[in-house]
CSV table of C-alpha atoms in Angstrom, one decimal:
chain,number,residue,atom,x,y,z
A,1,UNK,CA,11.9,1.0,22.7
A,2,UNK,CA,13.2,-2.5,23.5
A,3,UNK,CA,16.3,-4.3,22.3
A,4,UNK,CA,14.6,-6.0,19.4
A,5,UNK,CA,13.1,-2.7,18.0
A,6,UNK,CA,16.5,-1.1,18.3
A,7,UNK,CA,18.0,-4.1,16.3
A,8,UNK,CA,15.3,-3.6,13.6
A,9,UNK,CA,16.3,0.0,13.5
A,10,UNK,CA,19.9,-0.8,13.0
A,11,UNK,CA,19.0,-3.3,10.3
A,12,UNK,CA,16.9,-0.6,8.5
A,13,UNK,CA,19.7,1.8,8.7
A,14,UNK,CA,22.1,-0.7,7.1
A,15,UNK,CA,19.5,-1.4,4.5
A,16,UNK,CA,19.3,2.3,3.7
A,17,UNK,CA,23.1,2.0,3.0
A,18,UNK,CA,22.4,-0.9,0.5
A,19,UNK,CA,23.6,-3.6,2.9
A,20,UNK,CA,22.2,-6.8,1.5
A,21,UNK,CA,23.1,-8.9,4.5
A,22,UNK,CA,20.9,-6.6,6.7
A,23,UNK,CA,18.1,-7.0,4.1
A,24,UNK,CA,18.4,-10.8,4.3
A,25,UNK,CA,18.3,-10.5,8.1
A,26,UNK,CA,15.1,-8.5,7.9
A,27,UNK,CA,13.8,-11.1,5.5
A,28,UNK,CA,14.6,-13.9,8.0
A,29,UNK,CA,12.9,-12.0,10.8
A,30,UNK,CA,9.8,-10.9,9.1
A,31,UNK,CA,9.5,-13.3,6.0
A,32,UNK,CA,7.4,-15.8,7.8
A,33,UNK,CA,5.0,-13.3,9.4
A,34,UNK,CA,4.7,-11.5,6.2
A,35,UNK,CA,4.0,-14.6,4.2
A,36,UNK,CA,1.6,-15.8,6.9
A,37,UNK,CA,-0.6,-12.6,6.8
A,38,UNK,CA,-0.4,-12.4,3.0
A,39,UNK,CA,-1.5,-16.0,2.7
A,40,UNK,CA,-4.3,-15.5,5.2
A,41,UNK,CA,-5.7,-12.5,3.4
A,42,UNK,CA,-5.2,-13.6,-0.2
A,43,UNK,CA,-5.7,-17.4,0.3
A,44,UNK,CA,-3.5,-17.9,-2.8
A,45,UNK,CA,0.1,-19.1,-2.8
A,46,UNK,CA,1.2,-17.2,-5.9
A,47,UNK,CA,-0.5,-14.0,-5.0
A,48,UNK,CA,0.9,-14.1,-1.5
A,49,UNK,CA,4.3,-14.7,-2.8
A,50,UNK,CA,4.0,-11.6,-5.1
A,51,UNK,CA,2.7,-9.5,-2.1
A,52,UNK,CA,5.7,-10.4,0.0
A,53,UNK,CA,8.1,-10.0,-2.7
A,54,UNK,CA,6.6,-6.6,-3.6
A,55,UNK,CA,6.8,-5.4,0.0
A,56,UNK,CA,10.4,-6.4,0.4
A,57,UNK,CA,11.4,-5.0,-2.8
A,58,UNK,CA,9.6,-1.7,-1.9
A,59,UNK,CA,11.6,-1.7,1.3
A,60,UNK,CA,14.9,-2.2,-0.7
A,61,UNK,CA,13.9,0.5,-3.3
A,62,UNK,CA,12.8,3.2,-0.8
A,63,UNK,CA,13.8,2.5,2.7
A,64,UNK,CA,13.3,6.1,3.6
A,65,UNK,CA,9.6,5.6,3.6
A,66,UNK,CA,10.0,4.2,7.1
A,67,UNK,CA,10.3,6.9,9.6
A,68,UNK,CA,11.5,5.6,12.9
A,69,UNK,CA,9.9,8.6,14.7
A,70,UNK,CA,6.5,7.2,13.9
A,71,UNK,CA,6.7,3.8,15.4
A,72,UNK,CA,8.2,0.5,15.2
A,73,UNK,CA,9.7,-1.0,12.0
A,74,UNK,CA,7.6,-4.2,12.7
A,75,UNK,CA,4.3,-2.4,12.6
A,76,UNK,CA,5.3,-0.4,9.6
A,77,UNK,CA,6.5,-3.3,7.6
A,78,UNK,CA,3.6,-5.7,8.5
A,79,UNK,CA,1.1,-2.9,7.8
A,80,UNK,CA,2.8,-2.5,4.4
A,81,UNK,CA,2.4,-6.3,3.7
A,82,UNK,CA,-1.2,-6.2,4.9
A,83,UNK,CA,-2.1,-3.2,2.8
A,84,UNK,CA,-0.7,-4.8,-0.3
A,85,UNK,CA,-2.4,-8.1,0.4
A,86,UNK,CA,-5.8,-6.4,0.8
A,87,UNK,CA,-5.2,-4.5,-2.4
A,88,UNK,CA,-4.3,-7.7,-4.3
A,89,UNK,CA,-7.3,-9.7,-3.0
A,90,UNK,CA,-9.7,-6.8,-4.0
A,91,UNK,CA,-8.1,-6.6,-7.4
A,92,UNK,CA,-8.3,-10.3,-7.8
A,93,UNK,CA,-11.9,-10.4,-6.6
A,94,UNK,CA,-12.9,-7.6,-9.1
A,95,UNK,CA,-11.2,-9.6,-11.9
A,96,UNK,CA,-12.8,-12.8,-10.8
A,97,UNK,CA,-16.3,-11.3,-10.6
A,98,UNK,CA,-15.9,-9.8,-14.0
A,99,UNK,CA,-14.4,-12.8,-15.9
A,100,UNK,CA,-16.2,-15.4,-13.8
A,101,UNK,CA,-13.3,-17.6,-14.0
A,102,UNK,CA,-10.9,-18.4,-11.1
A,103,UNK,CA,-9.4,-21.4,-12.8
A,104,UNK,CA,-6.0,-19.8,-13.1
A,105,UNK,CA,-5.7,-19.1,-9.4
A,106,UNK,CA,-3.9,-21.8,-7.6
A,107,UNK,CA,-5.4,-22.5,-4.2
A,108,UNK,CA,-3.2,-22.1,-1.3
A,109,UNK,CA,-1.7,-25.7,-1.0
A,110,UNK,CA,1.5,-24.9,0.8
A,111,UNK,CA,0.0,-23.3,3.9
A,112,UNK,CA,2.1,-24.5,6.8
A,113,UNK,CA,0.6,-22.8,9.8
A,114,UNK,CA,3.2,-24.4,11.9
A,115,UNK,CA,3.4,-22.7,15.3
A,116,UNK,CA,6.8,-24.4,15.7
A,117,UNK,CA,8.2,-22.2,12.9
A,118,UNK,CA,11.5,-21.0,14.2
A,119,UNK,CA,11.2,-17.3,14.8
A,120,UNK,CA,12.7,-14.7,17.0
A,121,UNK,CA,11.6,-14.9,20.5
A,122,UNK,CA,10.2,-11.4,20.6
A,123,UNK,CA,8.0,-12.0,17.7
A,124,UNK,CA,6.7,-15.3,19.3
A,125,UNK,CA,5.9,-13.4,22.5
A,126,UNK,CA,4.3,-10.5,20.6
A,127,UNK,CA,2.3,-13.0,18.6
A,128,UNK,CA,1.0,-14.5,21.9
A,129,UNK,CA,0.1,-11.0,23.2
A,130,UNK,CA,-1.8,-10.2,20.0
A,131,UNK,CA,-3.8,-13.4,20.1
A,132,UNK,CA,-4.5,-13.1,23.8
A,133,UNK,CA,-5.7,-9.5,23.2
A,134,UNK,CA,-8.0,-10.6,20.3
A,135,UNK,CA,-9.4,-13.4,22.6
A,136,UNK,CA,-10.6,-10.8,25.0
A,137,UNK,CA,-12.8,-9.1,22.5
A,138,UNK,CA,-16.5,-9.9,22.4
A,139,UNK,CA,-17.3,-12.3,19.4
A,140,UNK,CA,-19.2,-9.6,17.6
A,141,UNK,CA,-16.2,-7.4,17.7
A,142,UNK,CA,-13.8,-10.1,16.7
A,143,UNK,CA,-16.1,-10.9,13.7
A,144,UNK,CA,-16.0,-7.4,12.3
A,145,UNK,CA,-12.3,-7.1,12.8
A,146,UNK,CA,-11.6,-10.5,11.2
A,147,UNK,CA,-13.8,-9.5,8.2
A,148,UNK,CA,-12.1,-6.2,7.8
A,149,UNK,CA,-8.6,-7.2,8.4
A,150,UNK,CA,-8.1,-10.7,7.1
A,151,UNK,CA,-10.9,-10.8,4.5
A,152,UNK,CA,-10.3,-7.3,3.2
A,153,UNK,CA,-14.0,-6.3,3.3
A,154,UNK,CA,-15.2,-2.8,3.6
A,155,UNK,CA,-17.4,-1.8,6.4
A,156,UNK,CA,-20.4,-1.4,3.9
A,157,UNK,CA,-19.9,-4.9,2.8
A,158,UNK,CA,-19.5,-6.3,6.3
A,159,UNK,CA,-22.8,-4.6,7.2
A,160,UNK,CA,-24.6,-6.2,4.2
A,161,UNK,CA,-23.2,-9.6,4.9
A,162,UNK,CA,-24.1,-9.6,8.5
A,163,UNK,CA,-27.4,-7.9,8.0
A,164,UNK,CA,-26.6,-5.1,10.5
A,165,UNK,CA,-26.5,-1.3,10.3
A,166,UNK,CA,-23.2,0.1,9.0
A,167,UNK,CA,-23.2,2.2,12.2
A,168,UNK,CA,-23.0,-0.9,14.3
A,169,UNK,CA,-20.0,-2.1,12.3
A,170,UNK,CA,-18.3,1.2,12.9
A,171,UNK,CA,-19.0,1.1,16.6
A,172,UNK,CA,-17.8,-2.5,17.0
A,173,UNK,CA,-14.8,-1.7,14.9
A,174,UNK,CA,-13.8,1.3,17.0
A,175,UNK,CA,-14.5,-0.5,20.2
A,176,UNK,CA,-12.3,-3.4,19.2
A,177,UNK,CA,-9.4,-1.1,18.1
A,178,UNK,CA,-9.5,0.8,21.3
A,179,UNK,CA,-9.4,-2.4,23.4
A,180,UNK,CA,-6.5,-3.8,21.3
A,181,UNK,CA,-4.7,-0.5,21.7
A,182,UNK,CA,-4.8,-0.7,25.4
A,183,UNK,CA,-3.9,-4.3,25.5
A,184,UNK,CA,-1.0,-4.1,23.2
A,185,UNK,CA,0.4,-0.6,24.3
A,186,UNK,CA,4.1,-0.7,24.4
A,187,UNK,CA,6.2,1.5,26.7
B,1,UNK,CA,-13.1,24.0,12.7
B,2,UNK,CA,-14.7,21.9,15.4
B,3,UNK,CA,-14.5,18.3,14.9
B,4,UNK,CA,-16.4,15.4,16.4
B,5,UNK,CA,-13.5,13.3,17.8
B,6,UNK,CA,-15.6,10.1,18.3
B,7,UNK,CA,-16.5,10.4,14.7
B,8,UNK,CA,-12.9,10.9,13.7
B,9,UNK,CA,-11.7,8.0,15.7
B,10,UNK,CA,-14.3,5.8,13.9
B,11,UNK,CA,-13.0,7.0,10.6
B,12,UNK,CA,-9.3,6.5,11.7
B,13,UNK,CA,-10.1,3.0,12.8
B,14,UNK,CA,-11.7,2.1,9.6
B,15,UNK,CA,-9.0,3.9,7.7
B,16,UNK,CA,-6.1,1.9,9.2
B,17,UNK,CA,-8.0,-1.3,8.6
B,18,UNK,CA,-8.5,-0.3,4.9
B,19,UNK,CA,-12.3,-0.8,5.3
B,20,UNK,CA,-13.7,2.5,4.4
B,21,UNK,CA,-15.3,3.2,1.1
B,22,UNK,CA,-17.3,5.8,-0.8
B,23,UNK,CA,-18.0,9.1,1.0
B,24,UNK,CA,-16.4,8.0,4.2
B,25,UNK,CA,-13.1,7.3,2.5
B,26,UNK,CA,-13.3,10.8,1.1
B,27,UNK,CA,-14.1,12.2,4.5
B,28,UNK,CA,-11.2,10.3,6.1
B,29,UNK,CA,-8.9,11.8,3.5
B,30,UNK,CA,-10.2,15.2,4.3
B,31,UNK,CA,-9.7,14.7,8.0
B,32,UNK,CA,-6.2,13.4,7.4
B,33,UNK,CA,-5.3,16.5,5.5
B,34,UNK,CA,-7.3,19.2,7.3
B,35,UNK,CA,-7.4,18.1,10.9
B,36,UNK,CA,-5.1,15.3,12.0
B,37,UNK,CA,-1.8,17.2,11.3
B,38,UNK,CA,-3.0,20.0,13.6
B,39,UNK,CA,-4.5,17.8,16.3
B,40,UNK,CA,-2.0,16.1,18.7
B,41,UNK,CA,-4.8,13.8,20.1
B,42,UNK,CA,-5.7,12.5,16.6
B,43,UNK,CA,-2.1,12.2,15.5
B,44,UNK,CA,-1.6,9.9,18.5
B,45,UNK,CA,-4.7,8.0,17.9
B,46,UNK,CA,-3.7,7.4,14.3
B,47,UNK,CA,-0.2,6.3,15.3
B,48,UNK,CA,-1.6,3.9,17.9
B,49,UNK,CA,-4.2,2.4,15.5
B,50,UNK,CA,-1.4,2.0,12.9
B,51,UNK,CA,0.6,0.1,15.5
B,52,UNK,CA,-2.4,-2.2,16.3
B,53,UNK,CA,-3.0,-2.7,12.6
B,54,UNK,CA,0.6,-3.8,12.1
B,55,UNK,CA,0.6,-6.2,15.0
B,56,UNK,CA,-2.7,-7.7,13.9
B,57,UNK,CA,-0.7,-9.4,11.1
B,58,UNK,CA,0.9,-11.4,13.8
B,59,UNK,CA,-2.4,-13.1,14.6
B,60,UNK,CA,-2.0,-15.0,11.4
B,61,UNK,CA,0.0,-18.2,11.7
B,62,UNK,CA,3.6,-17.7,10.5
B,63,UNK,CA,4.3,-19.6,7.3
B,64,UNK,CA,7.6,-20.4,5.7
B,65,UNK,CA,7.8,-18.7,2.4
B,66,UNK,CA,8.8,-21.0,-0.5
B,67,UNK,CA,12.6,-21.5,-0.7
B,68,UNK,CA,12.6,-19.9,-4.1
B,69,UNK,CA,11.2,-16.5,-2.9
B,70,UNK,CA,14.5,-15.1,-1.5
B,71,UNK,CA,16.5,-15.9,-4.6
B,72,UNK,CA,13.7,-14.4,-6.7
B,73,UNK,CA,13.8,-11.3,-4.6
B,74,UNK,CA,17.6,-11.1,-5.0
B,75,UNK,CA,17.2,-11.2,-8.6
B,76,UNK,CA,14.6,-8.6,-8.6
B,77,UNK,CA,16.7,-6.3,-6.4
B,78,UNK,CA,19.5,-6.7,-9.0
B,79,UNK,CA,17.1,-5.4,-11.7
B,80,UNK,CA,16.1,-2.4,-9.6
B,81,UNK,CA,18.0,0.7,-10.9
B,82,UNK,CA,19.7,2.2,-7.9
B,83,UNK,CA,22.9,3.6,-9.3
B,84,UNK,CA,23.2,7.3,-8.7
B,85,UNK,CA,20.0,7.4,-6.7
B,86,UNK,CA,19.5,9.2,-3.6
B,87,UNK,CA,16.7,8.7,-1.1
B,88,UNK,CA,13.6,10.4,-2.6
B,89,UNK,CA,10.9,11.2,-0.2
B,90,UNK,CA,9.4,13.3,-3.0
B,91,UNK,CA,8.8,10.1,-5.0
B,92,UNK,CA,6.5,8.8,-2.4
B,93,UNK,CA,4.5,11.7,-1.5
B,94,UNK,CA,0.9,10.7,-1.2
B,95,UNK,CA,-2.0,12.5,-2.9
B,96,UNK,CA,-3.1,13.8,0.4
B,97,UNK,CA,0.1,15.8,0.6
B,98,UNK,CA,0.4,15.3,4.2
B,99,UNK,CA,3.2,13.5,6.1
B,100,UNK,CA,0.7,12.0,8.5
B,101,UNK,CA,-1.4,10.8,5.7
B,102,UNK,CA,1.7,9.4,4.0
B,103,UNK,CA,2.4,7.2,7.0
B,104,UNK,CA,-1.2,6.3,7.3
B,105,UNK,CA,-1.3,5.1,3.8
B,106,UNK,CA,1.6,2.8,4.4
B,107,UNK,CA,4.0,5.1,2.7
B,108,UNK,CA,5.5,2.8,0.2
B,109,UNK,CA,2.1,1.7,-1.2
B,110,UNK,CA,2.0,4.7,-3.5
B,111,UNK,CA,5.0,3.8,-5.5
B,112,UNK,CA,3.4,3.6,-8.9
B,113,UNK,CA,3.4,0.5,-11.0
B,114,UNK,CA,5.1,-2.8,-10.4
B,115,UNK,CA,8.1,-4.1,-12.2
B,116,UNK,CA,7.4,-7.6,-11.0
B,117,UNK,CA,3.9,-7.7,-12.4
B,118,UNK,CA,3.4,-10.9,-14.3
B,119,UNK,CA,1.3,-11.3,-17.5
B,120,UNK,CA,-1.8,-12.4,-15.6
B,121,UNK,CA,-1.6,-9.2,-13.4
B,122,UNK,CA,-1.1,-7.0,-16.5
B,123,UNK,CA,-3.9,-8.7,-18.3
B,124,UNK,CA,-6.0,-8.1,-15.1
B,125,UNK,CA,-5.1,-4.4,-15.1
B,126,UNK,CA,-5.9,-4.1,-18.8
B,127,UNK,CA,-9.4,-5.7,-18.2
B,128,UNK,CA,-9.9,-3.3,-15.3
B,129,UNK,CA,-9.1,-0.4,-17.6
B,130,UNK,CA,-11.6,-1.6,-20.1
B,131,UNK,CA,-14.2,-2.0,-17.4
B,132,UNK,CA,-13.5,1.4,-15.9
B,133,UNK,CA,-14.0,3.0,-19.4
B,134,UNK,CA,-17.5,1.6,-19.4
B,135,UNK,CA,-18.4,2.8,-15.9
B,136,UNK,CA,-21.1,5.4,-15.4
B,137,UNK,CA,-19.5,8.8,-15.7
B,138,UNK,CA,-16.2,7.7,-16.9
B,139,UNK,CA,-14.7,9.5,-19.7
B,140,UNK,CA,-11.2,8.5,-20.9
B,141,UNK,CA,-8.9,11.5,-21.1
B,142,UNK,CA,-6.0,11.9,-23.6
B,143,UNK,CA,-2.8,12.7,-21.9
B,144,UNK,CA,-0.9,14.2,-24.9
B,145,UNK,CA,2.8,14.3,-25.6
B,146,UNK,CA,4.2,17.9,-25.3
B,147,UNK,CA,7.0,19.6,-27.1
B,148,UNK,CA,10.0,17.2,-27.8
B,149,UNK,CA,8.1,14.1,-26.5
B,150,UNK,CA,7.5,11.5,-29.2
B,151,UNK,CA,4.1,12.1,-30.7
B,152,UNK,CA,3.4,8.4,-30.9
B,153,UNK,CA,3.6,8.1,-27.1
B,154,UNK,CA,0.2,9.4,-26.2
B,155,UNK,CA,-1.4,8.1,-23.0
B,156,UNK,CA,-4.9,7.7,-21.8
B,157,UNK,CA,-6.2,8.4,-18.3
B,158,UNK,CA,-9.3,6.6,-17.1
B,159,UNK,CA,-11.2,7.3,-13.8
B,160,UNK,CA,-14.7,7.5,-12.8
B,161,UNK,CA,-16.5,9.4,-10.0
B,162,UNK,CA,-17.0,6.5,-7.7
B,163,UNK,CA,-13.8,4.6,-8.4
B,164,UNK,CA,-11.2,6.4,-6.1
B,165,UNK,CA,-8.8,4.8,-8.6
B,166,UNK,CA,-7.0,6.1,-11.6
B,167,UNK,CA,-5.6,4.2,-14.6
B,168,UNK,CA,-3.0,5.3,-17.1
B,169,UNK,CA,-2.4,3.3,-20.3
B,170,UNK,CA,0.0,3.8,-23.1
B,171,UNK,CA,1.0,1.5,-26.1
B,172,UNK,CA,4.4,3.1,-26.3
B,173,UNK,CA,6.1,4.9,-23.5
B,174,UNK,CA,9.7,5.9,-24.3
B,175,UNK,CA,12.5,5.0,-21.7
B,176,UNK,CA,13.2,7.9,-19.5
B,177,UNK,CA,16.7,9.5,-20.0
B,178,UNK,CA,19.6,8.1,-17.9
B,179,UNK,CA,19.2,9.3,-14.3
B,180,UNK,CA,15.5,10.3,-14.9
B,181,UNK,CA,12.1,8.8,-14.1
B,182,UNK,CA,8.6,9.8,-15.0
B,183,UNK,CA,6.6,11.6,-12.4
B,184,UNK,CA,2.8,11.8,-12.2
B,185,UNK,CA,1.3,15.0,-11.0
B,186,UNK,CA,-2.4,16.1,-10.5
B,187,UNK,CA,-3.3,19.6,-10.6
B,188,UNK,CA,-6.0,21.8,-9.2
B,189,UNK,CA,-6.3,25.5,-9.9
B,190,UNK,CA,-2.6,25.6,-10.9
B,191,UNK,CA,-1.4,23.8,-7.7
B,192,UNK,CA,0.4,20.6,-8.6
B,193,UNK,CA,0.4,17.5,-6.3
B,194,UNK,CA,3.1,14.8,-6.8
B,195,UNK,CA,1.4,11.4,-6.9
B,196,UNK,CA,4.5,9.3,-7.4
B,197,UNK,CA,7.3,8.1,-9.5
B,198,UNK,CA,6.2,5.8,-12.3
B,199,UNK,CA,8.1,2.6,-13.1
B,200,UNK,CA,9.0,2.4,-16.7
B,201,UNK,CA,8.1,-1.1,-18.0
B,202,UNK,CA,10.8,-2.7,-20.1
B,203,UNK,CA,8.5,-3.2,-23.1
B,204,UNK,CA,7.2,0.4,-23.0
B,205,UNK,CA,3.6,-0.8,-22.6
B,206,UNK,CA,2.2,1.2,-19.7
B,207,UNK,CA,-0.7,-0.2,-17.7
B,208,UNK,CA,-0.8,1.7,-14.5
B,209,UNK,CA,-3.2,1.5,-11.6
B,210,UNK,CA,-3.2,4.0,-8.8
B,211,UNK,CA,-5.5,3.2,-5.9
B,212,UNK,CA,-7.0,5.7,-3.4
B,213,UNK,CA,-7.1,8.8,-5.6
B,214,UNK,CA,-10.1,11.1,-5.8
B,215,UNK,CA,-9.6,12.3,-9.2
B,216,UNK,CA,-12.6,14.6,-8.9
B,217,UNK,CA,-10.6,17.0,-6.8
B,218,UNK,CA,-8.3,17.7,-9.7
B,219,UNK,CA,-8.7,19.4,-13.1
B,220,UNK,CA,-5.4,18.5,-14.8
B,221,UNK,CA,-2.9,15.6,-15.1
B,222,UNK,CA,0.7,16.0,-16.0
B,223,UNK,CA,3.5,13.5,-16.4
B,224,UNK,CA,7.0,14.9,-16.5
B,225,UNK,CA,10.5,13.5,-16.7
B,226,UNK,CA,12.4,14.3,-13.6
B,227,UNK,CA,16.0,13.9,-12.6
B,228,UNK,CA,16.0,11.2,-9.8
B,229,UNK,CA,18.8,13.0,-7.9
B,230,UNK,CA,16.5,15.9,-6.8
B,231,UNK,CA,13.0,15.3,-5.3
B,232,UNK,CA,10.8,17.4,-7.6
B,233,UNK,CA,8.7,20.1,-6.0
B,234,UNK,CA,7.0,21.2,-9.1
B,235,UNK,CA,6.7,19.8,-12.6
B,236,UNK,CA,9.8,20.2,-14.8
B,237,UNK,CA,9.3,21.7,-18.2
B,238,UNK,CA,12.9,20.6,-19.4
B,239,UNK,CA,12.3,17.0,-20.4
B,240,UNK,CA,9.6,14.8,-21.9
B,241,UNK,CA,6.0,15.5,-20.7
B,242,UNK,CA,2.4,14.5,-21.3
B,243,UNK,CA,-0.5,16.7,-20.3
B,244,UNK,CA,-4.3,16.3,-20.1
B,245,UNK,CA,-7.3,18.2,-18.9
B,246,UNK,CA,-9.6,16.3,-16.5
B,247,UNK,CA,-12.5,18.7,-16.8
């Protein structure tokens, strides 16, 4: 565990003691990454905001849901945001399909994918590592991972859209996850 | 039981990416409950894939949230009733009733309901409930007030065989007693599994969606009023309650 992970743990401990300043510090550290992934998955400003708000509020309500023995806070929290973003986009998609009206959904206008966003150095470094690891994947593996993770699609739907057997989707997904696991393994 | 670890790894990879559906999602749930907790290799794989999944979020460009988001969050934090609360793992126990599965599901994702839901979201949930009621095999279940529970507070449960989702609706859900919250349970052969603590909506109109639940595994549903100071291990018969048969 490195210094930044330990700092996260300390902030989480303080949040568990209802320290608002620690909560704000976690928001400062992870708000941009959380909003970035929520926006990428949902493509909707308002929904992404609600996803991020829900995730942070869930952390405030029940900080004990994070168990430090099971990994880094960063992974836990960003997984939580991603999970909620996928839930939200699937819910919206079901609603949109049924009502055939998407007019009330504001498109993402405020996306500011500024790579010069001021963020903690360790997140910047980790971000580069993740992108570098993704870049090493064969395009076919990148594609299924992108469709699953950032588009919230099921393996069944990915197979249908790509016109390939679902078994191939599974194989590519597993191969991609194993390669990323090796590339991103932390001591 | 001998398990095919290549197959399990495939399921775990799909599981952490939230990309499983249908029978495979059910199979993953089974693996998470029956096999993973007892297999060190699979526990490690699950943990490692979870870490990858979390880090994949960093591949998206960071974006400044709107300036208004943190103040809104502070306001919402003020509304959350925390006084007298103690940490409640029990309120967050996943249907799978497995610590490993709880982590795999993201833990917090099964807190039931959303105080922040706006009118559009609630309308959307209401429309989904109507749609679910029309789904093949769906049959709304009355979850009836018991004993001293107000008789006008009846609830309806809606689920369908292929949904892996459960809805609960009520026109009037009374506010829980001070220091209490409503807890949703699903029962099978007399064994009760805590699904989660339900938010009480200020207007008493309950429109609840619970994702990832295979209702076909259960034959009864019970909503009970529980003291928030003690994680419930079994349904309480002391306060208000609602009960329904899923069979």
